GROMACS .gro file of C-alpha atoms in nm:
model
  247
    1MET     CA    1   1.268  -3.689   1.040
    2ALA     CA    2   1.188  -3.349   0.887
    3ASP     CA    3   0.921  -3.132   1.043
    4ALA     CA    4   0.584  -3.149   0.872
    5ALA     CA    5   0.489  -2.853   0.656
    6PRO     CA    6   0.248  -2.612   0.825
    7SER     CA    7  -0.119  -2.670   0.750
    8PRO     CA    8  -0.298  -2.432   0.510
    9GLY     CA    9  -0.480  -2.273   0.804
   10VAL     CA   10  -0.158  -2.203   0.993
   11ARG     CA   11   0.011  -2.070   0.679
   12SER     CA   12  -0.289  -1.846   0.603
   13GLY     CA   13  -0.282  -1.709   0.956
   14ALA     CA   14   0.089  -1.629   0.929
   15VAL     CA   15   0.036  -1.446   0.599
   16GLU     CA   16  -0.245  -1.239   0.751
   17ARG     CA   17  -0.034  -1.146   1.054
   18VAL     CA   18   0.259  -1.041   0.836
   19TYR     CA   19   0.029  -0.853   0.597
   20THR     CA   20  -0.147  -0.668   0.880
   21GLY     CA   21   0.181  -0.580   1.050
   22LEU     CA   22   0.351  -0.455   0.736
   23ARG     CA   23   0.044  -0.258   0.628
   24LYS     CA   24   0.033  -0.085   0.966
   25LEU     CA   25   0.401   0.009   0.937
   26LEU     CA   26   0.344   0.144   0.586
   27ILE     CA   27   0.049   0.353   0.704
   28GLU     CA   28   0.259   0.493   0.988
   29GLY     CA   29   0.540   0.580   0.747
   30ALA     CA   30   0.793   0.348   0.914
   31TYR     CA   31   0.936   0.265   0.571
   32PRO     CA   32   1.001   0.577   0.358
   33PRO     CA   33   0.901   0.570  -0.009
   34GLY     CA   34   1.160   0.388  -0.216
   35THR     CA   35   1.268   0.161   0.070
   36HIS     CA   36   1.374  -0.185  -0.047
   37LEU     CA   37   1.183  -0.446   0.153
   38ARG     CA   38   1.397  -0.759   0.158
   39GLU     CA   39   1.217  -1.085   0.229
   40GLU     CA   40   1.496  -1.235   0.436
   41SER     CA   41   1.532  -0.927   0.658
   42LEU     CA   42   1.157  -0.900   0.717
   43ALA     CA   43   1.127  -1.272   0.789
   44SER     CA   44   1.405  -1.246   1.048
   45GLN     CA   45   1.251  -0.937   1.211
   46LEU     CA   46   0.903  -1.091   1.224
   47GLY     CA   47   1.013  -1.439   1.328
   48VAL     CA   48   0.853  -1.618   1.034
   49SER     CA   49   0.968  -1.800   0.723
   50ARG     CA   50   1.006  -1.617   0.393
   51THR     CA   51   0.690  -1.774   0.246
   52PRO     CA   52   0.430  -1.568   0.440
   53VAL     CA   53   0.643  -1.257   0.388
   54ARG     CA   54   0.649  -1.320   0.013
   55GLU     CA   55   0.272  -1.370   0.001
   56ALA     CA   56   0.205  -1.062   0.215
   57ILE     CA   57   0.429  -0.853  -0.011
   58ARG     CA   58   0.237  -0.972  -0.317
   59LYS     CA   59  -0.092  -0.877  -0.154
   60LEU     CA   60   0.037  -0.532  -0.058
   61ALA     CA   61   0.164  -0.483  -0.414
   62THR     CA   62  -0.180  -0.559  -0.559
   63GLU     CA   63  -0.325  -0.294  -0.324
   64GLY     CA   64  -0.077  -0.033  -0.448
   65TRP     CA   65   0.142  -0.008  -0.139
   66LEU     CA   66   0.450  -0.163  -0.298
   67ASP     CA   67   0.612  -0.185  -0.640
   68ILE     CA   68   0.769  -0.518  -0.733
   69ILE     CA   69   1.056  -0.479  -0.979
   70GLN     CA   70   1.171  -0.791  -1.160
   71ASN     CA   71   1.509  -0.923  -1.040
   72GLN     CA   72   1.525  -0.649  -0.775
   73GLY     CA   73   1.241  -0.708  -0.532
   74ALA     CA   74   0.976  -0.503  -0.353
   75PHE     CA   75   1.001  -0.130  -0.292
   76VAL     CA   76   0.772   0.104  -0.098
   77ARG     CA   77   0.576   0.295  -0.356
   78ARG     CA   78   0.652   0.660  -0.422
   79TRP     CA   79   0.339   0.876  -0.448
   80SER     CA   80   0.348   1.137  -0.723
   81ARG     CA   81   0.138   1.451  -0.753
   82ALA     CA   82  -0.085   1.273  -1.006
   83ASP     CA   83  -0.136   0.983  -0.762
   84ILE     CA   84  -0.242   1.217  -0.483
   85GLU     CA   85  -0.472   1.419  -0.708
   86GLU     CA   86  -0.644   1.100  -0.823
   87VAL     CA   87  -0.682   0.957  -0.473
   88LEU     CA   88  -0.820   1.276  -0.321
   89SER     CA   89  -1.055   1.339  -0.613
   90LEU     CA   90  -1.196   0.989  -0.563
   91ARG     CA   91  -1.230   1.062  -0.192
   92ALA     CA   92  -1.428   1.377  -0.267
   93MET     CA   93  -1.679   1.184  -0.477
   94LEU     CA   94  -1.712   0.889  -0.242
   95GLU     CA   95  -1.722   1.084   0.084
   96SER     CA   96  -1.979   1.330  -0.049
   97HIS     CA   97  -2.194   1.027  -0.133
   98ALA     CA   98  -2.145   0.898   0.223
   99ALA     CA   99  -2.222   1.239   0.374
  100ARG     CA  100  -2.549   1.255   0.180
  101HIS     CA  101  -2.659   0.925   0.335
  102ALA     CA  102  -2.524   1.016   0.679
  103ALA     CA  103  -2.748   1.323   0.681
  104ARG     CA  104  -3.045   1.090   0.649
  105HIS     CA  105  -2.936   0.815   0.887
  106ALA     CA  106  -2.690   0.948   1.150
  107THR     CA  107  -2.807   0.875   1.504
  108VAL     CA  108  -2.819   1.133   1.782
  109GLY     CA  109  -2.531   0.950   1.948
  110GLN     CA  110  -2.315   0.959   1.636
  111ILE     CA  111  -2.378   1.330   1.588
  112ALA     CA  112  -2.292   1.393   1.954
  113GLU     CA  113  -1.963   1.206   1.910
  114MET     CA  114  -1.881   1.412   1.601
  115LYS     CA  115  -1.935   1.729   1.805
  116ALA     CA  116  -1.708   1.598   2.081
  117ILE     CA  117  -1.435   1.520   1.829
  118CYS     CA  118  -1.452   1.873   1.689
  119SER     CA  119  -1.429   2.023   2.038
  120ARG     CA  120  -1.132   1.807   2.132
  121ALA     CA  121  -0.950   1.890   1.808
  122LEU     CA  122  -1.001   2.263   1.859
  123SER     CA  123  -0.869   2.235   2.214
  124LEU     CA  124  -0.538   2.100   2.080
  125LEU     CA  125  -0.469   2.407   1.866
  126PRO     CA  126  -0.217   2.539   1.797
  127CYS     CA  127  -0.046   2.203   1.742
  128GLU     CA  128   0.312   2.279   1.838
  129ASP     CA  129   0.443   1.927   1.892
  130PRO     CA  130   0.432   1.599   1.695
  131GLN     CA  131   0.208   1.430   1.953
  132ALA     CA  132  -0.062   1.696   1.918
  133ILE     CA  133  -0.041   1.679   1.538
  134ALA     CA  134  -0.077   1.301   1.551
  135GLU     CA  135  -0.380   1.330   1.780
  136VAL     CA  136  -0.551   1.582   1.551
  137ALA     CA  137  -0.483   1.351   1.256
  138ALA     CA  138  -0.635   1.059   1.450
  139LEU     CA  139  -0.940   1.268   1.546
  140ASN     CA  140  -0.983   1.366   1.182
  141SER     CA  141  -0.977   1.001   1.079
  142ARG     CA  142  -1.227   0.914   1.351
  143PHE     CA  143  -1.461   1.194   1.239
  144HIS     CA  144  -1.462   1.077   0.879
  145LYS     CA  145  -1.507   0.713   0.985
  146LEU     CA  146  -1.809   0.811   1.192
  147ILE     CA  147  -1.965   0.964   0.884
  148LEU     CA  148  -1.904   0.643   0.692
  149ASP     CA  149  -2.055   0.439   0.976
  150ALA     CA  150  -2.356   0.669   0.990
  151SER     CA  151  -2.408   0.647   0.615
  152GLY     CA  152  -2.461   0.272   0.621
  153GLN     CA  153  -2.278   0.250   0.287
  154ARG     CA  154  -2.052  -0.046   0.360
  155ARG     CA  155  -1.905  -0.088   0.012
  156THR     CA  156  -1.828   0.282  -0.010
  157ALA     CA  157  -1.662   0.264   0.331
  158ALA     CA  158  -1.445  -0.031   0.224
  159ILE     CA  159  -1.323   0.153  -0.085
  160ILE     CA  160  -1.253   0.473   0.108
  161ALA     CA  161  -1.057   0.283   0.374
  162ASN     CA  162  -0.789   0.196   0.119
  163LEU     CA  163  -0.782   0.550  -0.018
  164VAL     CA  164  -0.750   0.719   0.321
  165GLU     CA  165  -0.498   0.485   0.481
  166LEU     CA  166  -0.214   0.607   0.266
  167PRO     CA  167   0.112   0.739   0.411
  168ILE     CA  168   0.003   1.089   0.305
  169THR     CA  169  -0.252   1.129   0.584
  170LEU     CA  170  -0.018   1.218   0.869
  171ARG     CA  171   0.211   1.389   0.618
  172TYR     CA  172  -0.082   1.615   0.527
  173PHE     CA  173  -0.134   1.731   0.884
  174LYS     CA  174   0.237   1.796   0.931
  175GLN     CA  175   0.215   2.050   0.647
  176LEU     CA  176  -0.078   2.244   0.795
  177GLU     CA  177  -0.056   2.569   0.986
  178PRO     CA  178  -0.279   2.618   1.294
  179ASP     CA  179  -0.514   2.839   1.089
  180ASP     CA  180  -0.549   2.562   0.830
  181MET     CA  181  -0.632   2.306   1.099
  182GLU     CA  182  -0.887   2.537   1.258
  183ARG     CA  183  -1.053   2.594   0.920
  184SER     CA  184  -1.073   2.218   0.863
  185ILE     CA  185  -1.229   2.159   1.205
  186ARG     CA  186  -1.485   2.435   1.148
  187GLU     CA  187  -1.575   2.271   0.818
  188HIS     CA  188  -1.635   1.954   1.019
  189ARG     CA  189  -1.868   2.150   1.246
  190ALA     CA  190  -2.060   2.276   0.942
  191LEU     CA  191  -2.102   1.913   0.834
  192VAL     CA  192  -2.239   1.827   1.178
  193GLU     CA  193  -2.497   2.106   1.141
  194ALA     CA  194  -2.603   1.962   0.804
  195PHE     CA  195  -2.648   1.622   0.968
  196GLU     CA  196  -2.850   1.774   1.253
  197THR     CA  197  -3.084   1.950   1.010
  198ARG     CA  198  -3.109   1.635   0.795
  199ASP     CA  199  -3.000   1.820   0.481
  200PRO     CA  200  -2.839   1.558   0.252
  201HIS     CA  201  -2.770   1.792  -0.040
  202TRP     CA  202  -2.594   2.047   0.178
  203ALA     CA  203  -2.396   1.775   0.356
  204ALA     CA  204  -2.275   1.632   0.024
  205ALA     CA  205  -2.174   1.976  -0.106
  206LEU     CA  206  -1.988   2.059   0.216
  207MET     CA  207  -1.797   1.730   0.211
  208GLU     CA  208  -1.697   1.765  -0.153
  209ALA     CA  209  -1.570   2.119  -0.092
  210HIS     CA  210  -1.392   2.006   0.227
  211VAL     CA  211  -1.194   1.729   0.058
  212HIS     CA  212  -1.114   1.934  -0.254
  213GLY     CA  213  -1.000   2.221  -0.033
  214GLY     CA  214  -0.770   1.990   0.159
  215LYS     CA  215  -0.632   1.852  -0.165
  216SER     CA  216  -0.549   2.197  -0.301
  217LEU     CA  217  -0.389   2.302   0.027
  218PHE     CA  218  -0.175   1.990   0.059
  219LEU     CA  219  -0.055   1.993  -0.301
  220GLY     CA  220   0.021   2.363  -0.278
  221ARG     CA  221   0.228   2.317   0.036
  222VAL     CA  222   0.441   2.029  -0.086
  223THR     CA  223   0.491   2.195  -0.426
  224SER     CA  224   0.619   2.509  -0.254
  225LEU     CA  225   0.877   2.289  -0.081
  226GLY     CA  226   0.993   2.161  -0.418
  227GLU     CA  227   0.907   1.798  -0.351
  228ASP     CA  228   0.852   1.552  -0.635
  229ASP     CA  229   0.768   1.265  -0.400
  230MET     CA  230   0.453   1.370  -0.216
  231THR     CA  231   0.517   1.133   0.075
  232ALA     CA  232   0.892   1.159   0.124
  233GLU     CA  233   1.020   1.271   0.461
  234GLU     CA  234   1.334   1.061   0.503
  235PRO     CA  235   1.586   0.908   0.262
  236ALA     CA  236   1.498   0.559   0.151
  237GLY     CA  237   1.717   0.256   0.208
  238ASP     CA  238   1.701  -0.117   0.261
  239VAL     CA  239   1.506  -0.280   0.542
  240GLY     CA  240   1.766  -0.455   0.753
  241SER     CA  241   2.055  -0.229   0.651
  242ASN     CA  242   2.242  -0.007   0.891
  243THR     CA  243   2.103   0.309   0.733
  244ASN     CA  244   1.739   0.215   0.741
  245SER     CA  245   1.623  -0.075   0.951
  246GLY     CA  246   1.258   0.027   0.949
  247ASN     CA  247   1.270   0.092   1.326
   0.00000   0.00000   0.00000
């Protein structure tokens, strides 16, 4: 007798696990832009049937992580200069809004944690190894998340989460020189001062300038390297092939 089909709850849980796992790998840059994600290979690697993989891929495509090409399959999206300009311009607007509210509502504890993050990040300079760069990138993400938490703007935070968790984040920090990183951290410290003095207008202006400055710096660096794909670091391939297994 054939095995019974999995219940909707079990199937939904499998889709969520596959979706979460693939999204994490995409954020970390495990699959270079242009990589062909084959359902059968992913299902084998993840120990699931092709159905939850297919549904997870569709969900990731609707969020802009993947491109689905008819009769070819799913490919990791390539991020153009226009894509990055749009994303970071949106970030500037949304995060300045969050900073304005954080200046009104940030707790003493949240401000203290922001200060500690800035101090730790400065102590890692100059970042001369990949581990230090990754830690500074993580500290940067934590700093910005604290501001979102302090703002109390949950819908804004949800929108920003999808904008920030792109494969360009770590790529951005890999392009920075120590002086650039130090400037960014000192801009964070200026934001902390605006929060301490409860100055919402100054906090919003600082955040907008901070994000726009980072955008100009990043785009300038990758353009000088002659890169059309803003997120490319490795040649793309097929998941499950010998040249690019996604490991």
